XYZ file of C-alpha atoms in Angstrom:
461
model
C 94.035 66.638 132.732
C 90.934 64.793 131.963
C 89.399 64.926 128.540
C 85.486 66.626 128.299
C 82.879 64.166 128.242
C 80.344 63.547 125.394
C 77.943 65.435 127.461
C 79.785 68.471 128.310
C 80.794 68.986 124.641
C 77.260 68.269 123.770
C 76.301 71.034 126.287
C 77.886 73.991 124.050
C 75.313 72.933 121.422
C 72.362 71.818 123.264
C 70.491 74.060 126.131
C 70.929 71.934 129.350
C 67.988 73.669 131.134
C 65.698 72.154 128.893
C 64.506 68.415 130.053
C 64.203 67.423 126.153
C 67.285 69.075 125.115
C 65.754 71.946 122.834
C 68.435 73.302 120.842
C 70.246 76.108 121.563
C 69.619 78.615 118.646
C 72.341 81.505 119.794
C 75.076 78.598 119.733
C 74.014 75.706 117.593
C 76.533 75.739 114.515
C 73.935 73.849 112.727
C 71.411 76.749 112.959
C 69.673 77.571 109.280
C 70.893 80.709 107.966
C 67.887 83.029 106.506
C 66.622 82.720 102.967
C 67.161 84.969 100.906
C 64.042 87.001 99.618
C 65.935 88.613 96.792
C 65.226 86.635 93.463
C 68.403 87.022 91.727
C 69.898 85.986 94.951
C 67.898 82.638 94.632
C 68.678 81.839 90.940
C 72.488 81.822 91.431
C 74.114 78.642 90.882
C 76.215 78.137 93.376
C 77.480 75.037 92.477
C 78.295 75.790 88.789
C 80.510 79.069 90.483
C 82.794 76.694 92.347
C 86.140 76.055 91.105
C 86.925 73.309 88.722
C 89.361 71.850 91.251
C 86.627 71.749 93.834
C 83.766 70.269 91.408
C 86.171 67.722 90.461
C 86.915 66.631 93.886
C 83.453 66.395 94.542
C 83.062 64.327 91.087
C 86.072 61.798 91.836
C 83.672 60.341 94.329
C 81.526 59.213 91.999
C 81.462 56.127 89.525
C 82.758 57.167 86.093
C 79.386 56.647 85.003
C 77.516 59.283 87.212
C 80.010 61.693 87.028
C 79.817 61.746 82.647
C 76.186 62.436 83.488
C 76.476 65.811 84.917
C 77.771 67.072 81.423
C 74.360 67.769 80.926
C 73.713 70.066 83.685
C 74.980 72.940 81.758
C 77.759 73.781 78.912
C 80.016 74.834 82.250
C 79.522 70.997 83.472
C 80.211 69.945 79.636
C 84.085 68.922 80.283
C 84.328 69.169 84.203
C 84.516 65.008 84.302
C 87.164 64.695 81.665
C 89.511 66.141 84.607
C 88.429 64.167 87.551
C 91.303 62.652 89.580
C 89.696 59.358 90.193
C 88.492 56.908 87.689
C 85.912 54.440 89.070
C 84.756 51.758 86.648
C 81.814 49.541 88.543
C 79.194 47.042 86.944
C 77.900 44.251 88.025
C 77.670 41.782 84.699
C 75.247 38.913 84.333
C 76.468 37.665 81.085
C 79.146 38.408 78.576
C 77.053 40.747 76.364
C 76.692 43.273 79.368
C 80.478 42.835 80.236
C 81.445 43.590 76.588
C 78.906 47.075 76.685
C 80.910 47.787 79.745
C 84.375 47.208 78.259
C 82.989 49.416 75.646
C 82.123 52.450 77.843
C 85.312 52.028 79.577
C 87.420 52.792 76.129
C 85.056 55.927 75.144
C 85.461 57.487 78.538
C 89.764 56.623 78.561
C 89.647 58.334 74.900
C 88.061 61.615 76.271
C 89.855 61.912 79.607
C 92.211 64.821 79.439
C 93.768 64.931 83.010
C 97.743 64.478 82.796
C 97.478 62.235 85.999
C 95.101 60.085 88.124
C 94.902 59.219 91.532
C 92.798 56.155 91.791
C 92.008 53.805 89.074
C 89.261 51.071 89.762
C 88.060 48.552 87.588
C 85.205 46.195 89.078
C 83.351 43.672 86.824
C 82.837 39.865 85.668
C 86.355 39.909 83.693
C 86.266 36.988 80.911
C 89.067 36.204 78.950
C 87.962 37.460 75.528
C 88.382 40.836 77.341
C 91.871 40.475 78.410
C 93.336 42.851 75.923
C 91.019 45.730 76.367
C 92.024 45.399 80.176
C 95.566 45.362 79.580
C 95.170 48.545 77.511
C 93.307 50.076 80.769
C 96.092 49.439 82.845
C 98.745 50.758 80.639
C 96.599 53.868 80.418
C 96.621 54.154 84.348
C 100.427 53.098 84.561
C 101.201 56.131 81.948
C 99.135 58.564 83.818
C 101.218 57.647 87.138
C 98.450 56.117 88.625
C 99.062 56.254 92.770
C 96.154 53.753 93.412
C 95.245 50.766 91.357
C 92.654 48.591 91.992
C 92.062 45.475 89.427
C 88.910 43.988 91.468
C 87.208 41.124 89.281
C 84.285 39.118 89.819
C 83.575 35.354 89.202
C 79.950 34.025 89.354
C 81.252 30.140 89.464
C 84.133 29.846 92.367
C 85.905 27.329 89.436
C 85.722 29.576 86.635
C 89.361 29.774 85.108
C 89.047 32.950 84.031
C 91.517 34.533 85.937
C 92.967 38.089 84.881
C 96.499 37.397 84.229
C 99.131 40.561 85.026
C 101.017 42.014 81.641
C 104.661 41.618 82.126
C 105.020 45.483 82.155
C 102.931 45.455 85.479
C 105.863 43.592 86.843
C 108.109 46.287 86.615
C 108.776 49.835 88.468
C 104.910 50.870 88.391
C 104.371 54.384 90.312
C 101.379 53.331 92.001
C 101.713 53.182 95.999
C 98.858 51.237 96.376
C 97.896 47.980 94.597
C 94.384 45.863 95.207
C 94.213 42.642 92.890
C 91.219 40.466 93.096
C 91.164 37.359 91.031
C 94.238 38.080 89.441
C 96.941 35.372 88.647
C 100.512 36.255 89.859
C 103.276 34.743 87.472
C 105.826 33.103 90.098
C 108.454 33.675 87.433
C 107.948 37.463 86.720
C 107.666 37.555 90.528
C 110.901 36.979 90.769
C 112.166 40.196 89.207
C 109.323 41.945 90.463
C 109.982 45.802 91.208
C 107.445 47.702 92.762
C 109.762 50.057 94.424
C 106.917 52.663 95.157
C 104.348 50.416 96.274
C 103.478 50.538 100.281
C 99.901 48.962 100.448
C 99.124 45.439 98.879
C 96.072 43.348 98.909
C 95.600 40.049 97.059
C 92.357 38.408 97.375
C 90.842 34.441 96.047
C 94.427 33.784 94.264
C 97.314 31.409 94.639
C 100.117 32.541 96.739
C 103.197 30.070 97.589
C 105.741 30.738 100.025
C 108.026 31.482 97.129
C 105.935 34.258 96.081
C 105.480 35.993 99.244
C 109.407 35.930 99.716
C 109.594 37.813 96.128
C 107.287 40.128 96.771
C 109.067 41.610 100.177
C 112.201 41.501 98.391
C 110.773 43.353 95.654
C 108.947 46.139 97.460
C 111.225 47.782 99.710
C 108.500 50.259 100.951
C 105.888 47.951 101.721
C 104.005 48.628 104.899
C 100.481 46.854 104.503
C 100.118 43.287 102.853
C 96.516 41.879 102.853
C 95.955 38.088 101.887
C 92.098 37.568 101.591
C 90.981 34.164 100.905
C 94.343 32.862 99.350
C 95.921 29.762 99.535
C 99.145 27.852 98.767
C 101.284 28.907 101.407
C 101.993 27.679 104.880
C 104.513 30.234 106.113
C 104.908 34.568 106.035
C 108.064 35.211 107.033
C 108.505 39.109 107.513
C 112.210 38.992 107.941
C 112.483 39.839 104.222
C 110.732 43.107 104.764
C 111.799 45.259 107.152
C 109.133 48.124 106.183
C 106.275 45.906 106.906
C 104.267 46.614 109.623
C 100.588 45.604 109.114
C 99.736 42.293 108.180
C 96.050 40.843 107.568
C 95.343 37.517 106.742
C 91.690 36.977 106.048
C 90.651 33.747 105.617
C 92.668 30.538 104.619
C 92.602 26.975 103.946
C 94.804 23.836 103.527
C 94.880 20.883 101.880
C 92.222 18.087 102.187
C 94.531 15.562 103.139
C 95.975 17.265 105.965
C 93.041 18.411 108.410
C 94.401 19.526 111.528
C 98.019 18.991 110.713
C 98.261 21.973 108.317
C 99.755 24.911 110.268
C 100.399 28.571 108.688
C 103.498 29.899 110.605
C 103.948 33.752 111.031
C 107.028 35.433 111.619
C 107.213 39.234 112.130
C 109.771 40.660 114.584
C 109.151 44.076 113.019
C 105.106 43.966 112.934
C 103.256 46.316 114.588
C 99.641 45.317 113.833
C 98.212 41.640 112.833
C 94.982 40.877 111.817
C 93.717 37.003 111.564
C 90.129 36.998 110.439
C 87.430 35.091 108.078
C 87.218 31.625 107.756
C 89.851 29.042 108.429
C 89.666 25.525 106.603
C 91.860 22.603 107.662
C 94.372 24.914 109.256
C 95.690 26.596 112.134
C 97.788 29.334 113.108
C 101.398 29.662 114.917
C 103.302 32.633 115.775
C 106.861 32.712 116.158
C 108.552 35.889 116.651
C 105.762 38.494 117.041
C 107.529 40.870 119.988
C 106.835 44.406 118.264
C 103.261 43.691 118.199
C 101.210 46.665 119.339
C 97.664 45.680 117.942
C 96.177 42.192 117.300
C 92.690 41.188 115.946
C 92.235 37.584 116.410
C 88.546 37.111 114.751
C 88.991 34.338 112.803
C 86.360 31.606 112.593
C 87.100 27.826 112.055
C 85.142 25.811 109.346
C 85.728 21.864 109.699
C 85.111 19.385 106.729
C 82.072 17.509 107.991
C 79.920 17.432 110.648
C 81.941 15.237 112.907
C 84.927 17.561 112.729
C 82.311 20.252 113.751
C 81.084 18.256 116.748
C 84.554 18.305 118.561
C 85.863 21.966 117.329
C 86.517 23.208 120.623
C 88.590 20.648 121.930
C 90.850 20.187 118.779
C 91.616 23.948 118.526
C 91.304 25.054 122.006
C 95.085 24.582 122.345
C 95.738 26.573 118.988
C 94.001 29.779 120.607
C 95.735 29.422 123.933
C 99.233 29.430 121.957
C 98.101 32.663 120.218
C 96.772 34.518 123.257
C 100.137 33.491 125.022
C 102.087 34.827 121.991
C 99.835 38.075 122.302
C 99.825 38.285 125.823
C 101.993 41.644 125.200
C 100.200 43.920 122.779
C 97.845 46.999 123.808
C 95.385 46.600 121.742
C 93.254 43.334 121.380
C 90.347 42.570 119.218
C 88.448 39.061 120.002
C 85.923 37.537 117.598
C 82.700 35.404 117.669
C 84.463 31.795 117.575
C 87.504 33.142 119.958
C 85.469 34.150 122.511
C 83.163 30.700 122.155
C 86.111 28.711 122.826
C 87.163 30.640 125.794
C 83.773 30.353 127.237
C 83.909 26.780 126.976
C 87.661 26.211 128.478
C 86.603 28.870 131.252
C 84.108 26.344 132.216
C 86.335 23.276 132.082
C 88.792 25.314 134.338
C 91.350 26.404 131.609
C 91.603 30.297 132.059
C 93.022 32.619 129.676
C 96.778 33.726 129.684
C 97.419 36.644 131.567
C 97.651 39.571 129.466
C 99.099 43.630 128.998
C 95.966 44.436 126.968
C 94.911 47.968 127.655
C 92.353 48.334 125.168
C 90.105 44.980 124.887
C 87.247 45.195 122.167
C 84.798 42.455 121.278
C 82.789 41.648 118.028
C 80.039 39.930 119.267
C 76.360 39.716 119.730
C 76.759 39.098 123.504
C 74.802 35.974 124.863
C 74.585 34.623 128.645
C 76.993 31.935 127.071
C 79.381 34.221 126.086
C 79.525 35.653 129.731
C 82.446 32.971 130.991
C 84.685 33.918 128.375
C 84.243 37.450 128.976
C 85.042 37.091 132.505
C 87.917 34.830 131.572
C 89.527 37.829 129.342
C 88.426 40.468 132.413
C 90.128 38.358 135.099
C 93.561 37.668 132.712
C 93.729 41.559 132.001
C 94.821 43.311 135.044
C 95.954 46.370 133.082
C 92.735 46.812 131.047
C 91.683 50.304 130.509
C 88.774 50.266 128.043
C 86.494 47.575 127.210
C 84.325 47.772 123.968
C 81.667 45.742 122.746
C 80.940 45.772 118.920
C 77.378 44.359 118.875
C 77.579 41.782 115.752
C 74.910 39.898 113.871
C 74.615 35.941 114.856
C 75.887 33.801 112.167
C 74.810 30.287 111.216
C 77.993 29.134 112.949
C 76.751 30.607 116.243
C 73.478 28.819 115.590
C 75.314 25.454 115.465
C 77.075 26.481 118.662
C 74.374 27.246 120.980
C 72.635 24.022 119.778
C 75.448 21.943 120.898
C 75.707 23.864 124.146
C 71.768 23.278 124.839
C 72.137 19.730 124.096
C 74.782 19.101 126.529
C 74.393 16.588 129.305
C 72.866 17.713 132.645
C 75.788 18.488 135.128
C 77.689 19.897 132.164
C 74.805 22.452 131.306
C 74.442 23.145 135.436
C 78.338 23.640 135.508
C 77.897 26.163 132.686
C 74.997 27.936 134.240
C 77.092 28.487 137.249
C 80.106 29.324 135.568
C 77.872 32.156 133.484
C 76.390 33.384 136.989
C 79.952 33.692 138.409
C 80.927 35.329 135.026
C 78.070 37.749 135.542
C 79.217 38.824 139.087
C 82.869 39.165 137.859
C 81.703 41.579 135.274
C 79.622 43.315 137.487
C 82.065 44.029 139.853
C 84.480 45.495 136.750
C 81.974 47.720 135.834
C 81.010 48.794 139.364
C 84.928 49.714 139.643
C 84.575 51.507 136.377
C 81.522 53.518 137.524
C 83.072 54.812 140.995
C 86.386 55.564 139.242
C 85.096 57.466 136.112
C 81.495 58.443 137.982
C 79.925 57.040 134.476
C 76.707 55.851 136.830
C 74.118 55.846 134.209
C 75.970 53.819 131.540
C 77.426 51.143 134.080
C 73.731 50.767 135.553
C 72.540 49.947 131.709
C 75.217 47.600 131.050
C 74.653 45.672 134.579
C 70.995 45.539 133.886
C 71.648 44.138 130.160
C 73.743 41.407 131.795
C 70.868 40.862 134.639
C 68.597 40.126 131.203
C 71.036 38.072 129.571
C 71.944 35.616 133.008
C 68.731 34.904 133.953
């Protein structure tokens, strides 16, 4: 049975007889109630009359500083904030003095906190080594209250700043948290050998050194881990999820290899039980290789290559075209596939050179890209290689500096290659138009398909 379209759903709210879609007041759920004429009714403080759990839930979405300010509203609100389930401490500190004043504020807040349990505890500011003892006490406070989600997300104004926050020893034991997020937090390789995070299901590590052995020990010490994100981490060249039968979702957001191994440094991912794989962010001097990802259902390859010099960048598509082809070959069985800017550009050049994309069983294809006419060959290549495709989604993204470099090289191509690329773009337009016309006839979505084809005509010519 077909699901009702968006227009049919809106028809219950809007009067379809009016050309300008005048709201149907009778059936409109957004209709304003009549204002109360009684002065006593107008003076009622409805928010203050809400039960404490509801008010505390509302305040839990605010940073701690804003939640505390509500105590000046009335005596009723004097101590409501002390029982909020979430404690969020976030501060942009531009100097050490501001960081110290922020630490004093956190200390005083925790002294007045009365809830026996905290769901989420987040600390985000520019960490300095002189505040380590205080941060340790905050973490101990959160663990003692059986925190469910612990986020230690620190900033560093200078990239090479040595002030990492080293996790206290007690945090490697069996903490109650189910979600743990660490940014600029140094992990001890020796302590990870005995790590015991038996309740942990979601782990995110950002801007850190993580070796192969450390990843293995994390898998062995987290028997319930389902989601792992490595954001701008380095020091590893393989991720073997055979040590974690529970891991279902892996995200690698940016990575880089040694400076002396440009082009030869390969990050191997082996995940026979993975259901979702995401490869995004900048890759510096590194390549990806997938070994066993037979269980994958969803994949996102939105990474971007970042070369070490202009000479390397000028031939980036030649050096890494085979890697992208191998990735698509390994991912040909996934049902949901997301392609990013860089990969789409590589596919466009490959299509013009006569190298088509591997055949895919993808049913749902998403393109994260601000569509340009030079992207049409890559889109056509994906459509032609996806005979089972049911849904195409294009998320228009703003262009970045890398795209400017790419299009500069395209426009400076020799004449015969420029003509070949133009003809490839024209053929791609015809292929996409035929695909959209098929959708128009099958689903009877004439207006949307017409608008898309019109947009493609403007891009091509």
